[in-house]
Amino acid sequence: MTELDKLEKSIVSAMGKAIADWGLIEAGDRVMVCLSGGKDSYTLLPGLEQLRRRAPVPFTLVAVNLDQGHPGFPGHRLEGWLKANGYEYRMLKEDTYSIVLDKLKPGQTQCSLCSRLRRGILYNAAVDLGCTKIALGHHRDDLIHTFLLNLFFAGASATMPPLLRSDDGRNTVIRPLCYAHEADIARFAELMEFPIIPCDLCGSQENLQRKRVKRLVDELQRDIPNVKSSIVSAMGNLHVSHLLDKQLWTVPTEEAPPRATPKSAEGLVALKLGPGRGEHHGA
């Protein structure tokens, strides 16, 4: 078995496990695969196609790319790849880049506003295309970085959930790569020679806090080989009676001391993260 075959098997296996664990895809789903042109979404689409072909339930895929009007965006390269590989796709174009430039001052990071505008357009497109799920290419490392970003800068314990239903009920976001390792995806994309479109066309990506957290995690991983696995485990193993969220505690009375809810025999609760939990970063 070649290196490419091994990587593909590992990534597709991780995707299959995530789909099974979280019920990400159901019979009859039409899944909109958001294809940005980066290594992650390029890996996501053929992985889902492999799983679709051998899935016990029928579902369909449509790849969607959004050209946001960034100068020099080479959308034709991505479209050529989609055509050559026989995928159903839609190429959208909305000039959000001009809106971002108009709303922000020079030097301000554009990513947050750019991302929100992109998300709104894609969510509306999913409804127009009759899609029941929106698949994003966030991988295990993205979930780790988002968890730490929320911890360090938002004062919250939250990450990107594998499955998220929007408040208005119109859209359901899924992350089939949530168990896949970024290093595997990067090497797979390199061997596959995907026509990568870099996410730095606007030139505002250099000093993001996310990159800072990524460097921190990579440094820790060199000294503590299992640190990423430990962080992922921690996200699904919250002992709420040992945390400080007052909403999880009953109001104390003279007769009864405060205790965490839901109840457990020893007051120690392992609350598993479930579908639909909110998120503070990403999407």
C-alpha atoms as one frame of an Amber mdcrd trajectory, in Angstrom:
protein
   0.000   0.000   0.000   1.402   3.397  -0.981   1.695   6.368   1.355  -1.182
   8.024  -0.491  -3.377   4.955  -0.055  -2.595   4.778   3.672  -3.386   8.459
   4.191  -6.610   8.213   2.233  -7.692   5.155   4.203  -6.917   6.855   7.519
  -8.753  10.069   6.633 -11.818   8.354   5.161 -11.962   6.014   8.159 -11.888
   9.010  10.524 -14.672  10.641   8.507 -16.779   7.492   8.613 -16.390   7.251
  12.377 -17.380  10.898  12.847 -20.459  10.455  10.657 -21.468   7.347  12.605
 -20.733   8.809  16.053 -22.655  12.018  15.479 -25.267  10.996  12.912 -23.966
  13.611  10.493 -25.578  12.200   7.354 -28.989  10.574   7.024 -30.908   8.874
   4.235 -31.980  11.332   1.561 -29.633  14.127   2.616 -28.385  16.552  -0.001
 -25.060  17.765   1.333 -23.584  21.085   0.262 -19.794  20.733   0.473 -18.232
  24.152   0.957 -15.132  24.158  -1.217 -12.839  27.087  -0.445  -9.868  25.865
  -2.429  -7.800  25.022   0.652  -6.316  21.648   1.511  -9.073  20.768   3.976
 -12.081  21.228   1.714 -10.242  19.609  -1.204  -9.772  16.562   1.031 -13.339
  16.671   2.335 -15.075  16.379  -1.033 -13.445  13.177  -2.390 -13.644  11.651
   1.079 -17.387  12.211   1.196 -17.704  10.891  -2.342 -15.961   7.670  -1.335
 -18.286   7.263   1.620 -21.328   8.089  -0.512 -20.537   5.286  -2.932 -20.472
   2.638  -0.215 -22.903   4.134   2.295 -25.850   2.008   3.431 -28.144   5.013
   2.936 -28.493   7.197  -0.183 -27.375  10.834  -0.152 -26.081  13.319  -2.713
 -23.331  15.926  -2.802 -22.990  19.326  -4.437 -19.763  21.308  -4.137 -20.136
  25.070  -3.745 -17.424  27.689  -4.052 -17.873  31.364  -3.254 -15.756  33.992
  -4.977 -15.903  36.956  -2.585 -14.250  39.376  -4.949 -10.715  39.172  -3.577
  -8.212  40.504  -6.125  -6.652  37.693  -8.141  -8.990  34.955  -6.974  -8.254
  32.029  -9.347 -11.680  30.420  -9.311 -11.107  28.901 -12.752  -8.487  26.545
 -11.299 -10.932  25.154  -8.795 -13.739  24.905 -11.351 -11.434  23.063 -13.738
 -10.639  20.511 -11.048 -14.333  19.991 -10.278 -15.153  19.472 -13.938 -12.241
  17.084 -14.481 -13.359  14.935 -11.553 -17.043  14.893 -12.469 -18.475  16.576
  -9.377 -21.782  18.413  -9.322 -20.965  21.989  -8.356 -22.018  25.627  -8.229
 -19.717  28.630  -8.510 -21.094  31.640  -6.626 -19.816  35.206  -6.698 -20.602
  38.002  -4.237 -18.337  41.014  -3.763 -18.042  40.973   0.011 -14.432  42.125
  -0.247 -15.561  45.683  -1.058 -17.957  45.623   1.883 -15.168  44.542   4.239
 -12.879  47.322   2.992 -15.658  49.862   3.449 -16.598  48.769   6.967 -13.140
  48.300   8.482 -10.332  50.735   9.098  -6.918  50.175   7.489  -4.905  47.641
   9.466  -7.899  45.957  11.091  -8.109  42.186  10.699 -10.642  41.408   7.989
 -11.157  37.704   8.678 -14.037  37.877  11.164 -16.295  40.112   9.079 -15.311
  38.317   5.877 -16.216  34.992   7.472 -19.611  36.210   8.714 -20.550  37.548
   5.296 -19.429  34.320   3.612 -21.395  32.240   6.093 -24.614  34.150   5.428
 -24.294  33.764   1.664 -23.548  30.043   1.882 -26.401  29.412   4.324 -28.846
  31.100   1.927 -27.376  29.166  -0.997 -27.933  25.886   0.842 -31.636  26.671
   1.148 -31.868  27.697  -2.522 -30.146  24.462  -3.609 -32.386  22.295  -1.447
 -29.497  21.111   0.720 -30.267  19.542   4.080 -26.689  19.674   5.395 -23.708
  22.009   4.957 -20.348  20.232   5.202 -17.325  22.258   6.327 -13.698  21.150
   6.259 -12.713  21.789   9.874 -10.445  19.058  11.221  -9.355  17.888  14.662
  -6.683  20.578  14.999  -9.211  23.301  14.154 -11.421  22.103  17.007  -8.441
  22.156  19.380  -7.400  25.663  18.346 -10.963  26.984  18.636 -11.329  25.468
  22.096  -8.143  27.220  23.259  -9.094  30.494  21.569 -12.374  30.507  23.480
 -10.555  29.554  26.676  -7.869  32.245  26.362  -9.724  35.126  24.729 -13.468
  34.616  25.271 -13.528  33.087  28.739 -15.634  30.149  27.578 -15.292  26.395
  27.226 -16.532  25.818  23.682 -15.383  24.624  20.300 -16.763  23.836  16.834
 -19.230  20.971  17.310 -19.339  18.148  14.770 -23.012  18.957  14.183 -24.674
  22.343  14.660 -28.249  23.327  13.917 -28.890  27.015  13.310 -31.241  28.828
  15.678 -33.782  29.437  12.908 -33.760  25.752  11.943 -32.942  26.455   8.314
 -29.450  24.978   8.232 -27.504  22.106   9.745 -23.714  22.339   9.642 -21.613
  19.172   9.786 -17.866  18.666  10.153 -17.006  15.169   8.876 -13.243  15.812
   9.232 -13.491  16.560  12.948 -11.505  13.405  13.860  -8.918  13.753  11.067
  -5.409  15.048  11.793  -4.262  18.175   9.995  -0.831  16.687   9.277  -2.450
  13.776   7.434  -4.677  16.130   5.444  -1.748  18.362   4.508   0.345  15.447
   3.281  -2.619  13.922   1.428  -3.308  17.235  -0.331   0.366  17.495  -1.285
   0.429  14.009  -2.792  -2.879  14.581  -4.593  -1.504  17.839  -6.050  -4.720
  19.732  -5.465  -4.772  23.205  -7.100  -4.670  25.011  -3.755  -6.013  28.556
  -3.492  -4.302  30.306  -0.541  -6.400  32.153   2.040  -4.150  35.200   2.048
  -5.365  37.053  -1.023  -6.359  40.043   1.113  -2.980  40.141   2.878  -4.527
  40.327   6.359  -3.756  36.871   7.678  -0.347  37.196   9.294  -1.081  38.187
  12.905  -4.181  36.237  13.760  -4.612  34.864  17.267  -5.477  31.501  15.699
  -1.994  31.240  14.214  -0.526  32.134  17.586  -2.496  29.349  19.276  -1.511
  26.915  16.534   2.166  27.647  17.167   1.626  27.129  20.892  -0.060  23.755
  20.385   2.634  22.625  17.951   5.315  23.523  20.486   3.509  21.646  23.236
   3.060  18.634  20.956   6.810  18.373  20.515   7.293  18.169  24.295   4.077
  16.316  25.154   3.314  13.880  22.309  -0.247  13.141  23.454  -1.303  16.702
  24.221  -3.654  17.026  21.224  -5.397  13.775  22.045  -5.740  14.901  25.662
  -7.332  18.204  24.649  -9.799  16.437  22.355 -10.695  14.013  25.148 -11.157
  16.913  27.561 -13.668  18.565  25.220 -15.901  15.504  25.519 -15.324  14.797
  29.208 -16.448  17.804  31.228 -16.680  17.237  34.986 -19.195  20.001  35.565
 -19.272  19.675  39.342 -15.627  20.729  39.296 -16.203  23.859  37.200 -17.526
  27.358  37.975 -20.687  27.601  35.869 -23.414  28.693  38.318 -26.125  27.624
  35.892 -25.142  24.003  36.541 -25.680  24.271  40.280 -28.800  24.215  42.447
 -29.472  27.153  44.737 -28.253  26.231  48.257 -30.665  26.235  51.189 -30.208
  25.707  54.902 -31.313  22.096  54.503 -29.329  21.260  51.351 -25.829  22.302
  50.266 -25.219  23.346  46.646 -24.754  20.520  44.217 -24.127  20.131  40.502
 -26.884  19.005  38.165 -27.467  16.520  36.662 -26.967  14.504  39.872 -24.405
  11.764  40.322 -23.678   9.422  43.214 -20.484  11.222  44.217 -21.238  14.681
  42.849 -18.914  14.140  39.880 -20.542  14.513  36.505 -19.000  13.774  33.104
 -21.097  15.804  30.674 -20.517  14.632  27.114 -20.615  17.305  24.437 -23.641
  16.670  22.275 -24.878  17.869  18.869 -26.115  21.394  18.616 -23.845  23.023
  21.162 -23.120  26.654  20.331 -19.757  27.911  19.199 -17.869  31.153  19.583
 -15.277  30.890  16.848 -15.359  29.421  13.420 -18.158  27.984  11.262
